[in-house]
Tab-separated table of C-alpha atoms and ligand atoms in Angstrom:
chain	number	residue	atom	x	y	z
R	1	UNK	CA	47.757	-24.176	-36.479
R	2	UNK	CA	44.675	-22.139	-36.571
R	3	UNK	CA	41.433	-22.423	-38.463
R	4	UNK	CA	42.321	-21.870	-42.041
R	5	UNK	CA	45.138	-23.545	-42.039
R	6	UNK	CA	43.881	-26.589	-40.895
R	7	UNK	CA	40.944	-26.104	-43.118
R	8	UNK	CA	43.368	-26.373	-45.969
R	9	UNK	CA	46.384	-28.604	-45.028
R	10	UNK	CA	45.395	-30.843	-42.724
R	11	UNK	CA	44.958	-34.613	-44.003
R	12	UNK	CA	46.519	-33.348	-46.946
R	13	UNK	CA	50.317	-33.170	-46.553
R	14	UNK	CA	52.231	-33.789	-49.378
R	15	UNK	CA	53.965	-37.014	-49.187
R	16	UNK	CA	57.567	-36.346	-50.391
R	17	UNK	CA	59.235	-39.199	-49.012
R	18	UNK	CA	58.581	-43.318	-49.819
R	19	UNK	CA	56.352	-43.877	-52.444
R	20	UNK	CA	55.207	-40.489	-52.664
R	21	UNK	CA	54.809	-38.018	-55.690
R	22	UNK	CA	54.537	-34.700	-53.854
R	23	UNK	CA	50.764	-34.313	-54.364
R	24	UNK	CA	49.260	-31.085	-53.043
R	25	UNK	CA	45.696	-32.611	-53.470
R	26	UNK	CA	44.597	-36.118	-51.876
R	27	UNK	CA	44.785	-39.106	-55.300
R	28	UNK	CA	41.277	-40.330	-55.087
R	29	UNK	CA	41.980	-43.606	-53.982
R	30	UNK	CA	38.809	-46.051	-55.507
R	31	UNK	CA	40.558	-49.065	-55.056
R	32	UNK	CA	38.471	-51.574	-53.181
R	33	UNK	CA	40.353	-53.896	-51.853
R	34	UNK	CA	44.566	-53.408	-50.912
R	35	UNK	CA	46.869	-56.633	-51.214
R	36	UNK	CA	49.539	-57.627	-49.299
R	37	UNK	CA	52.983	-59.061	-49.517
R	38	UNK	CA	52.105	-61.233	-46.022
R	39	UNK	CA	48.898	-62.510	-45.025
R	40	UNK	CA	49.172	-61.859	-41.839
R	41	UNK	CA	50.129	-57.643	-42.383
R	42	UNK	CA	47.142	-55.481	-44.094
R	43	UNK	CA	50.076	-53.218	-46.213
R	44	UNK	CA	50.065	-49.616	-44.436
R	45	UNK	CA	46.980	-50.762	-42.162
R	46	UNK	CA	44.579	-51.131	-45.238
R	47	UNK	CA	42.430	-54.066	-45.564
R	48	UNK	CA	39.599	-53.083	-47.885
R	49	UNK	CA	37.356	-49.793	-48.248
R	50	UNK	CA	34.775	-50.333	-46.082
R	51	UNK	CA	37.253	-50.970	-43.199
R	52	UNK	CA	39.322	-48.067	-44.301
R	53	UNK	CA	40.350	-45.863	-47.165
R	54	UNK	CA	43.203	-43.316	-48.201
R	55	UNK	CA	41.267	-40.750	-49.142
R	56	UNK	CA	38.515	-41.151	-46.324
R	57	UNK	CA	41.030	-41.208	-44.069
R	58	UNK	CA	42.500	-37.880	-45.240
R	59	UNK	CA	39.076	-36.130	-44.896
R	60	UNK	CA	38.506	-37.832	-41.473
R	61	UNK	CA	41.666	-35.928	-39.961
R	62	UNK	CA	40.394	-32.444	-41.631
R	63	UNK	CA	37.329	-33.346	-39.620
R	64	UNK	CA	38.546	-34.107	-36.288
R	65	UNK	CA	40.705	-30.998	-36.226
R	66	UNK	CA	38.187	-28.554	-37.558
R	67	UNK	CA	35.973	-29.194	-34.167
R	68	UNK	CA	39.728	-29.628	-32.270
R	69	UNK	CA	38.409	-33.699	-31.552
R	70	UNK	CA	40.733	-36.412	-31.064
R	71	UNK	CA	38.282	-38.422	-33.721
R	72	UNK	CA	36.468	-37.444	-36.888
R	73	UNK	CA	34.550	-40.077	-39.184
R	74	UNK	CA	33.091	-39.586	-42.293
R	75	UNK	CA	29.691	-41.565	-43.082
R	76	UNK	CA	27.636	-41.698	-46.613
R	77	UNK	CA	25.385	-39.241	-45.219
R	78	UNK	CA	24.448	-37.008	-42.591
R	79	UNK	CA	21.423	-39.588	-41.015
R	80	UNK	CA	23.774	-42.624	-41.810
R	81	UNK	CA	26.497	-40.543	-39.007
R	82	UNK	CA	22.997	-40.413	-36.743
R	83	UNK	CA	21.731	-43.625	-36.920
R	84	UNK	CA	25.074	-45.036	-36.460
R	85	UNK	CA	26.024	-43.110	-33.615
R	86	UNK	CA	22.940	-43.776	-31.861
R	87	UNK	CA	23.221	-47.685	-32.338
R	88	UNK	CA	26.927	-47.614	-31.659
R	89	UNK	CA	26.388	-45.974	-27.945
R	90	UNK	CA	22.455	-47.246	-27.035
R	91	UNK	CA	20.760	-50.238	-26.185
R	92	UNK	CA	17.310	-51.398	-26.524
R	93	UNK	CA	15.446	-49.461	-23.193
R	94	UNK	CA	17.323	-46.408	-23.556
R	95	UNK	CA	16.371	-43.134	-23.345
R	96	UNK	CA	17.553	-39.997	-25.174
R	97	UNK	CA	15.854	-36.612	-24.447
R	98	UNK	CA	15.783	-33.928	-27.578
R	99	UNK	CA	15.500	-30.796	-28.733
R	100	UNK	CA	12.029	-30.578	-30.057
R	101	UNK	CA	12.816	-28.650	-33.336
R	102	UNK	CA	15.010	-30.524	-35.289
R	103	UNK	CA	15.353	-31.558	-39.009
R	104	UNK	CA	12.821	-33.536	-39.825
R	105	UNK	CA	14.699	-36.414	-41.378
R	106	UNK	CA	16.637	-36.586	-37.762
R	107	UNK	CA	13.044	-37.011	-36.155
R	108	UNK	CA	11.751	-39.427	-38.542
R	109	UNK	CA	14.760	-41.638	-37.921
R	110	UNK	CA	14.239	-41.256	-33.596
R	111	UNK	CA	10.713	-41.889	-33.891
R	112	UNK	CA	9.743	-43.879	-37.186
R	113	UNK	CA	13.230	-46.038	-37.192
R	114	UNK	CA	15.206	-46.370	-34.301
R	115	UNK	CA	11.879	-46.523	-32.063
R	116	UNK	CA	11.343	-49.809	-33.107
R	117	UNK	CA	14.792	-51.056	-31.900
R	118	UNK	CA	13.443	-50.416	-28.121
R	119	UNK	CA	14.849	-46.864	-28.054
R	120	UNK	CA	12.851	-43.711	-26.144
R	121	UNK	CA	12.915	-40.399	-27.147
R	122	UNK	CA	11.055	-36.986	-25.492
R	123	UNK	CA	11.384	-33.812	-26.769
R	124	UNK	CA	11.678	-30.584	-25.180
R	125	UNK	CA	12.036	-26.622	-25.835
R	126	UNK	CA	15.695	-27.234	-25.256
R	127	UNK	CA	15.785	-22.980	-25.008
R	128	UNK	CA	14.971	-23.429	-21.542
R	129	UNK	CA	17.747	-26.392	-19.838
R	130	UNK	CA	15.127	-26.741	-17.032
R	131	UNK	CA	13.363	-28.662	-19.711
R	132	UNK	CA	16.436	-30.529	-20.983
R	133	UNK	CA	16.416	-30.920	-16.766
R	134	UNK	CA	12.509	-32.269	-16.636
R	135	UNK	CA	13.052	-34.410	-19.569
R	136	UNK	CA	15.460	-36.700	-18.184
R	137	UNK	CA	14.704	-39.977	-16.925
R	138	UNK	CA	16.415	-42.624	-15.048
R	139	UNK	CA	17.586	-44.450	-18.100
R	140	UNK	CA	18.346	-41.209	-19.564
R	141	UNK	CA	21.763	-41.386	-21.695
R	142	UNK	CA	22.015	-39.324	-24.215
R	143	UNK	CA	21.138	-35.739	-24.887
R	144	UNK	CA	20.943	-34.227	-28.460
R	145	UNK	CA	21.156	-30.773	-29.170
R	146	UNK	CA	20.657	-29.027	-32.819
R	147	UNK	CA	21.866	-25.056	-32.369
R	148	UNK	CA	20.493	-23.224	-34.112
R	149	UNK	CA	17.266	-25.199	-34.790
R	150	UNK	CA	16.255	-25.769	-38.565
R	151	UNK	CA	14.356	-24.340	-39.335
R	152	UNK	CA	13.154	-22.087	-36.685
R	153	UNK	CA	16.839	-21.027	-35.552
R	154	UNK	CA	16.013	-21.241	-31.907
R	155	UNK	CA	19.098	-21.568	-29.585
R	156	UNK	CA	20.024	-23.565	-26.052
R	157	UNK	CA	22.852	-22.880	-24.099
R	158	UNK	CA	25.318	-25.864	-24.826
R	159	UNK	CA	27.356	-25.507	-21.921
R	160	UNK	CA	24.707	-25.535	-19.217
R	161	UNK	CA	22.862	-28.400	-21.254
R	162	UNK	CA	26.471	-30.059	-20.838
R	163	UNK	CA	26.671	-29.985	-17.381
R	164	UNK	CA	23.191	-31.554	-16.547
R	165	UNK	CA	23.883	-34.191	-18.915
R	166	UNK	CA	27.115	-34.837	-16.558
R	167	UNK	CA	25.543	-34.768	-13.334
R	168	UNK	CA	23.266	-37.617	-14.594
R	169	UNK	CA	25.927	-39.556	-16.718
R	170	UNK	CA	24.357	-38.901	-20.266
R	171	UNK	CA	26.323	-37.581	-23.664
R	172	UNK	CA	25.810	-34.756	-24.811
R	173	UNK	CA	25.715	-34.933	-28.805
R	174	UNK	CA	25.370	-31.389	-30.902
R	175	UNK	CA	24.474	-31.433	-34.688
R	176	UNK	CA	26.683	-28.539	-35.758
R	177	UNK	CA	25.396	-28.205	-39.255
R	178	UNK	CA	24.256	-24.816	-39.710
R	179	UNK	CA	26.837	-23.133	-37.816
R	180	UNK	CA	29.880	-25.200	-38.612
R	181	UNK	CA	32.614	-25.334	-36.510
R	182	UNK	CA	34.311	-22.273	-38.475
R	183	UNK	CA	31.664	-20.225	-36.253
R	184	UNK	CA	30.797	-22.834	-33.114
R	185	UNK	CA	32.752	-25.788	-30.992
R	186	UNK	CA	30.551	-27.677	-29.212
R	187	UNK	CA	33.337	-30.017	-27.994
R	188	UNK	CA	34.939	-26.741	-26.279
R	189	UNK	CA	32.105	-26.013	-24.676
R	190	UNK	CA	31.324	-29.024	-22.982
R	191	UNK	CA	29.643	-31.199	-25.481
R	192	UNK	CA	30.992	-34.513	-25.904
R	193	UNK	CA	29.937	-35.277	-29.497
R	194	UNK	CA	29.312	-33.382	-32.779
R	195	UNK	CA	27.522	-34.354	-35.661
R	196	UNK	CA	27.605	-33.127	-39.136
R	197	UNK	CA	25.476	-33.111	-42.454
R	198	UNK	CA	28.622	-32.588	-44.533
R	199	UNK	CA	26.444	-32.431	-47.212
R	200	UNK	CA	26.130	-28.917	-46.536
R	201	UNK	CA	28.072	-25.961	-45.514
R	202	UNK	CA	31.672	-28.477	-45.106
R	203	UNK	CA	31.151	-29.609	-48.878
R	204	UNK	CA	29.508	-26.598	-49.904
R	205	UNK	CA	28.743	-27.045	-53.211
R	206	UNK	CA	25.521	-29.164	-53.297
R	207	UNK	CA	27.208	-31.750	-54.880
R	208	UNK	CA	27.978	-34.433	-52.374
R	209	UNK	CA	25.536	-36.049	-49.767
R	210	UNK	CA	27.703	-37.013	-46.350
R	211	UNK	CA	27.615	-36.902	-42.785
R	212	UNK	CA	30.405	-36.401	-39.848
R	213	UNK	CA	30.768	-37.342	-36.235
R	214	UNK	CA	33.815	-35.573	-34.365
R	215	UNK	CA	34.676	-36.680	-30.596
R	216	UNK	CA	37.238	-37.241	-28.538
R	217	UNK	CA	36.481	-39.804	-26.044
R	218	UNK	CA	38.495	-43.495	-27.507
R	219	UNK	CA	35.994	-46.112	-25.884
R	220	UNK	CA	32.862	-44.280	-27.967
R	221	UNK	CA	34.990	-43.541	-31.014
R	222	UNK	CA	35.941	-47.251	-31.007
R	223	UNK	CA	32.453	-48.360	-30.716
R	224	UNK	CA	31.573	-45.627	-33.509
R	225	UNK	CA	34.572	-46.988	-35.537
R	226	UNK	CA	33.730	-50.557	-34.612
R	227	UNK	CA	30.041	-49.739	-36.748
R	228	UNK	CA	30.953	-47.483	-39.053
R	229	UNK	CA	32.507	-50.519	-41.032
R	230	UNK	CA	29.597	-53.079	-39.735
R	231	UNK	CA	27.083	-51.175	-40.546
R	232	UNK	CA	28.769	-49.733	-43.664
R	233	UNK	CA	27.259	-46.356	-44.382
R	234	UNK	CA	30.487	-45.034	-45.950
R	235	UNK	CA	31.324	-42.151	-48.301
R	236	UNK	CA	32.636	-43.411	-51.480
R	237	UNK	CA	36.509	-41.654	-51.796
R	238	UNK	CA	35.480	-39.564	-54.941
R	239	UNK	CA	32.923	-37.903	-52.028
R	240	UNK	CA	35.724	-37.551	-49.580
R	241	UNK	CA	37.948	-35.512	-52.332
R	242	UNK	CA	35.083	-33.357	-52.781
R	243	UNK	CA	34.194	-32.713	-49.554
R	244	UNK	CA	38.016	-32.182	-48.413
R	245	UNK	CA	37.662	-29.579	-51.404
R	246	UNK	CA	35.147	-27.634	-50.518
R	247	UNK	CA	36.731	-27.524	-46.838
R	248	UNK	CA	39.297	-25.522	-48.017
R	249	UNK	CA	37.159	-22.507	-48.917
R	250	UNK	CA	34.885	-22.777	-45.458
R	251	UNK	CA	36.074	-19.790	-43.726
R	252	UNK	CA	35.843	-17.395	-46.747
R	253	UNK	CA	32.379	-18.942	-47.502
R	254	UNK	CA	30.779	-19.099	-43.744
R	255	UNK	CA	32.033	-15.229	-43.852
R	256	UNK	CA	30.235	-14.697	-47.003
R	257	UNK	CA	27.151	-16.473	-46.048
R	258	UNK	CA	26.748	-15.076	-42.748
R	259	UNK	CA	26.941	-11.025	-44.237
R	260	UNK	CA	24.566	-12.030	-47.018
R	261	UNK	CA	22.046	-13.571	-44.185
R	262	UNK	CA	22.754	-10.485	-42.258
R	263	UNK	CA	21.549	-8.509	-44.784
R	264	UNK	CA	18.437	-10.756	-45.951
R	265	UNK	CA	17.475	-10.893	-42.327
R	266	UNK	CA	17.360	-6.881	-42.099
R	267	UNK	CA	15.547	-6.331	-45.089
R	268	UNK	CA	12.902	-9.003	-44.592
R	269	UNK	CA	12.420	-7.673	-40.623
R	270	UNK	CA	11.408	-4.295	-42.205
R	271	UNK	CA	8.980	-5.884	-45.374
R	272	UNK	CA	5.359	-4.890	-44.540
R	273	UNK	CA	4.764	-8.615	-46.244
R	274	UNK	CA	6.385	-10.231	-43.316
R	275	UNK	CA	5.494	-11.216	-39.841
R	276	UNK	CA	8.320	-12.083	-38.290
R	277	UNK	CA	12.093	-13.353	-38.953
R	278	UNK	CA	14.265	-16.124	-37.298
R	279	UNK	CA	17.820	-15.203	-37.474
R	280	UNK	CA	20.623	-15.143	-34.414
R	281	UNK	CA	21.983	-11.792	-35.895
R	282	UNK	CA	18.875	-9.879	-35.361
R	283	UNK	CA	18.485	-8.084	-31.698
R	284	UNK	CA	14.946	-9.082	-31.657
R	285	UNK	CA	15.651	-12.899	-31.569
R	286	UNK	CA	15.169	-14.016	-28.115
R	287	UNK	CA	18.659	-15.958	-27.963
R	288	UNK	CA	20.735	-12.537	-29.157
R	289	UNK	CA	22.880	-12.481	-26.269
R	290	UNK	CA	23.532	-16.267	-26.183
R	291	UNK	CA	24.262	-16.409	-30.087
R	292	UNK	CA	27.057	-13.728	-29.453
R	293	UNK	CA	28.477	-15.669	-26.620
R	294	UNK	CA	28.233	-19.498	-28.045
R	295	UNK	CA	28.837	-18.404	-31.764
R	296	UNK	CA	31.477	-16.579	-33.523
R	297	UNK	CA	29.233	-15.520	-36.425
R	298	UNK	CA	25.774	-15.606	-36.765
R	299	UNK	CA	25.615	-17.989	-39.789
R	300	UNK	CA	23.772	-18.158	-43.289
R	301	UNK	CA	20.448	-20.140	-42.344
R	302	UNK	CA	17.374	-17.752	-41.621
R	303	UNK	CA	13.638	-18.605	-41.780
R	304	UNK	CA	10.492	-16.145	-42.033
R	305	UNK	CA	6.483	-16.148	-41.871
R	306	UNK	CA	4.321	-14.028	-44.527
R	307	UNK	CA	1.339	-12.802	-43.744
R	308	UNK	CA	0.265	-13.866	-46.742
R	309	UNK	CA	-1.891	-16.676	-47.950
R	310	UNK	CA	-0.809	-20.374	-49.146
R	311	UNK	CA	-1.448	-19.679	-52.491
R	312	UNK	CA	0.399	-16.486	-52.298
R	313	UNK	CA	3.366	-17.729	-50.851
R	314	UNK	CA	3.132	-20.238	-53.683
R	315	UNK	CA	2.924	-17.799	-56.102
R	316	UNK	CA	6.074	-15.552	-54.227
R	317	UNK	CA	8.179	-18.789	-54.549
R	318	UNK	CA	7.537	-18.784	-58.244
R	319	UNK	CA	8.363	-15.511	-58.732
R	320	UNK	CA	11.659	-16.271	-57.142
R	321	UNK	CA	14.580	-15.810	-60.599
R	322	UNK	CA	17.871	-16.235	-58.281
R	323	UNK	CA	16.534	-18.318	-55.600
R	324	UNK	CA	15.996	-21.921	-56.114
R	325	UNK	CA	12.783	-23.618	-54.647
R	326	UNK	CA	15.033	-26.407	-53.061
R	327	UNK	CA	15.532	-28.388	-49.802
R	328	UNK	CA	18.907	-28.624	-48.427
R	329	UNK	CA	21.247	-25.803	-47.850
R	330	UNK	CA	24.530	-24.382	-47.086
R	331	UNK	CA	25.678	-24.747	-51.221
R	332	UNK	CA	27.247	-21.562	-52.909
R	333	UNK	CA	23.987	-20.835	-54.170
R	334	UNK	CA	20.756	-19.359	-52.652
R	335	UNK	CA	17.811	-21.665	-51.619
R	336	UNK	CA	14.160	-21.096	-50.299
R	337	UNK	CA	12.198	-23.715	-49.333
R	338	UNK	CA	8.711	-24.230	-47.289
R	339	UNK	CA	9.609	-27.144	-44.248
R	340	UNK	CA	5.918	-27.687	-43.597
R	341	UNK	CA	5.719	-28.953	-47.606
R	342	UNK	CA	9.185	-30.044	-48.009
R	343	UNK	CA	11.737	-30.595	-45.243
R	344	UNK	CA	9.625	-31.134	-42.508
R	345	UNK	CA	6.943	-32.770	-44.178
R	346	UNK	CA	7.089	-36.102	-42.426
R	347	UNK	CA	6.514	-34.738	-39.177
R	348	UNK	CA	2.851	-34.940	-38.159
R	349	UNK	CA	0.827	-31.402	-38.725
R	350	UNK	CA	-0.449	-31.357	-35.396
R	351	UNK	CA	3.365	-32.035	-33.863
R	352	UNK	CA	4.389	-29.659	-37.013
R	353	UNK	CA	2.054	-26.808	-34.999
R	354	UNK	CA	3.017	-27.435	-31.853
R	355	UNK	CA	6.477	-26.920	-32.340
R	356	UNK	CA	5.853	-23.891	-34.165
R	357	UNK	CA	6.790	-24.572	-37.882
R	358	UNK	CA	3.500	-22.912	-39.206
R	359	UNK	CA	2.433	-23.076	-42.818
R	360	UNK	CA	3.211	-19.924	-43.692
R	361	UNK	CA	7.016	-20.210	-42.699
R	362	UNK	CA	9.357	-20.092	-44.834
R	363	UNK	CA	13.213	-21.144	-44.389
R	364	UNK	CA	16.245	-19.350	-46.539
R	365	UNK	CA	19.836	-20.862	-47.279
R	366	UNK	CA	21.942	-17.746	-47.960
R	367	UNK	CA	24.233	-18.361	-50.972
R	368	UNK	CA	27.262	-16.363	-51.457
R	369	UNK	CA	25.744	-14.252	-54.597
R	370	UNK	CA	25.970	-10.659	-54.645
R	371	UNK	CA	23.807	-9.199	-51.940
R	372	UNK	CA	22.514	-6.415	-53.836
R	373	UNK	CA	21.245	-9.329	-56.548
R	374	UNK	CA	19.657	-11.679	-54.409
R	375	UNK	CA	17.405	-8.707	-52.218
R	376	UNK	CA	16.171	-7.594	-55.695
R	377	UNK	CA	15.102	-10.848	-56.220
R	378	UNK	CA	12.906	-10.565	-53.226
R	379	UNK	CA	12.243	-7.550	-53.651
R	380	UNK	CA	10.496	-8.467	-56.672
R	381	UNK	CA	9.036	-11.688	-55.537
R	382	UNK	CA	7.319	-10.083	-52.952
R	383	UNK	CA	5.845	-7.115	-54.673
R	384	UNK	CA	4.702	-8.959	-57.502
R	385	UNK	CA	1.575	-9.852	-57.818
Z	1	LIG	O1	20.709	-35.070	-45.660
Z	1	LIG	P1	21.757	-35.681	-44.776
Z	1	LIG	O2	23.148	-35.478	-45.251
Z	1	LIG	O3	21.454	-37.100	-44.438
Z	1	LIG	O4	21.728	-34.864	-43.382
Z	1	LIG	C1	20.641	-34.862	-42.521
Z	1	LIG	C2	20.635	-33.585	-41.719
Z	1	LIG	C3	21.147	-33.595	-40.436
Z	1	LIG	N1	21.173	-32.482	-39.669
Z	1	LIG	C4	20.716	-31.318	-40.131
Z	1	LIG	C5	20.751	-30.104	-39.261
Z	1	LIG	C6	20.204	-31.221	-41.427
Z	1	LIG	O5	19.768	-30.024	-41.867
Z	1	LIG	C7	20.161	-32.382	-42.255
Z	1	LIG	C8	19.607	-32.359	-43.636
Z	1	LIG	N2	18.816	-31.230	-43.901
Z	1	LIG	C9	18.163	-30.971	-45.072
Z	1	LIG	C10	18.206	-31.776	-46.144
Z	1	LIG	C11	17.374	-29.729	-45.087
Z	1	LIG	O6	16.984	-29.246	-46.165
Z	1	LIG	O7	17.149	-29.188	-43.995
């Protein structure tokens, strides 16, 4: 079955046989608990919803075979899926070497949360693998990768990442957020693990918060399993209906998002306004060549400095009519959003800086509006005042 196929029908089968009533679209399941006719036999392997759910379990096959994993499980959000993972498969004196640009709620929870379990983290410029190569220690076991970057967009080369990691025994774990697997598979290219905020482009509609983790290895996936239900960060089921919803539109939307980025990206590169522009698609970003080799599309997330002022980029935001001032991204609709104010606020200015998120960037989630509407909007934003 290929991509949009599985994006619609898999998880989702209609059940004609048994109890079934032919339903083209998963029944929300919200009972909590199942019963059963002996004490000893959960009836059809359900105990109660934290353990397991019908309609979870639907969305957590779409998941596994959208990244072509053995495994997909579906968490309450996209940092419940992290921290989980990262206590299911680490130990107190651990080590775990990252990319240094990363969301900034997935660096809060490394260094604010899970720090204090005994866990180590160092960050490199993952663009370079030498670094992922310098960065590794002896008790070195997991490397995690976020390509693209948000919200800078930079890239590292998963495969050669993957094959240090092997040589010294470590995972390799990708957050495939921004690209989705409709235009990147980690897993194919060596990875061992990817991890999802589904609460973006999967859903799609800015109207669910989830996570995903997709692998194929059983002993981690059992571990993973073993916590999803004792830690119990779980999606509720009316979540997993949504999000198995908005699945089935991914490919038409990733293609829409993606042109409409294209476009943004080409007009801002040319605004006398702006200094520079972060996005995959353009020739001038330094990862061109590996974007069109890793990726099959060049995605809908792109981020921008203005040469402007604070208070004018304030006052540009403002302007904004289409454009919502908003963190998150990957909805139907257009966002804009400043990471040093908002999404990457809780990372230190002077670590801010040295990564290279200056105040003066700004990030952009591509909707899938009308182009011609949404440069106009700009347009206007930026000339005014
Ligand atoms: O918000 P949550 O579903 O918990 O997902 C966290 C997360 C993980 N990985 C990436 C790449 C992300 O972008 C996010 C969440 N990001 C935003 C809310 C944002 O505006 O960037």
């Amino acid at each position: 079955m290929r991509f949009a196929t599985k994006a619609i029908h898999v998880g989702e089968e209609p059940r004609l046989e048994e109890e079934g009533f032919g339903d083209v679209a998963v029944p929300i399941h919200l009972s909590t608990t199942f019963a059963r006719k002996e004490v000893d036999r959960p009836t059809a392997g359900y105990e109660y919803s934290r353990t397991g759910n019908p309609t979870r379990n639907a969305l957590e096959k779409r998941l596994a075979a959208l990244e072509d994993a053995k495994f997909g499980l579906a968490f309450a959000s996209g940092l419940a899926a992290e921290a989980t993972l990262l206590l299911s498969l680490l130990k107190n004196g651990d080590h775990v070497v990252a990319s240094d640009d990363l969301y900034g709620g997935t660096r809060r929870l490394f260094v604010s949360t899970l720090k204090n379990f005994g866990l180590e983290f160092t960050f490199v410029e993952a663009g370079d693998p030498d670094n992922v190569r310098r960065g590794i220690k002896s008790n070195t076991r997991l490397i995690w990768l976020e390509t693209p970057s948000n919200p800078l967009m930079k890239l590292c080369d998963i495969r050669e990442i993957a094959e240090i990691a092997k040589e010294k025994d470590a995972v390799t774990v990708v957050d495939n957020t921004f690209m989705t697997p409709y235009f990147q598979r980690p897993l194919k290219q060596g990875a061992d693990i990817v991890v999802h905020s589904s609460t973006k482009y999967l859903n799609g509609h800015s109207d669910v918060v989830g996570g995903a983790i997709m692998l194929s290895d059983g002993g981690a996936h059992e571990k993973v399993r073993f916590n999803q239900n004792a830690i119990g960060c779980v999606p509720s089921p009316f979540d997993c209906y949504l999000v198995l919803r908005g699945i089935k539109t991914l490919p038409i939307r990733m293609e829409r998002h993606s042109y409409n980025a294209n476009k943004i990206a080409n007009y801002l590169e040319s605004h006398p306004k702006v200094k520079m522009v972060n996005y995959p698609g353009l020739t001038a970003h330094p990862k061109h060549a590996l974007a069109k080799k890793q990726m099959s599309g060049f995605g809908g997330m792109l981020s921008f400095e203005l040469a402007d002022s604070s208070e004018a980029i304030k006052a540009f935001l403002s302007r904004l009519n289409i454009f919502a001032v908003a963190e998150s991204l990957g909805g139907v609709e257009s966002l804009i959003e400043q990471p040093a104010l908002m999404t990457h606020a809780s990372i230190p200015e002077r670590e801010r800086k040295a990564i290279g998120i200056s105040d003066s960037l700004v990030r952009i989630s591509a909707g899938i509006e009308d182009i011609e509407d949404l440069i106009a909007d700009l347009e206007q934003a930026l000339e005014g005042g």
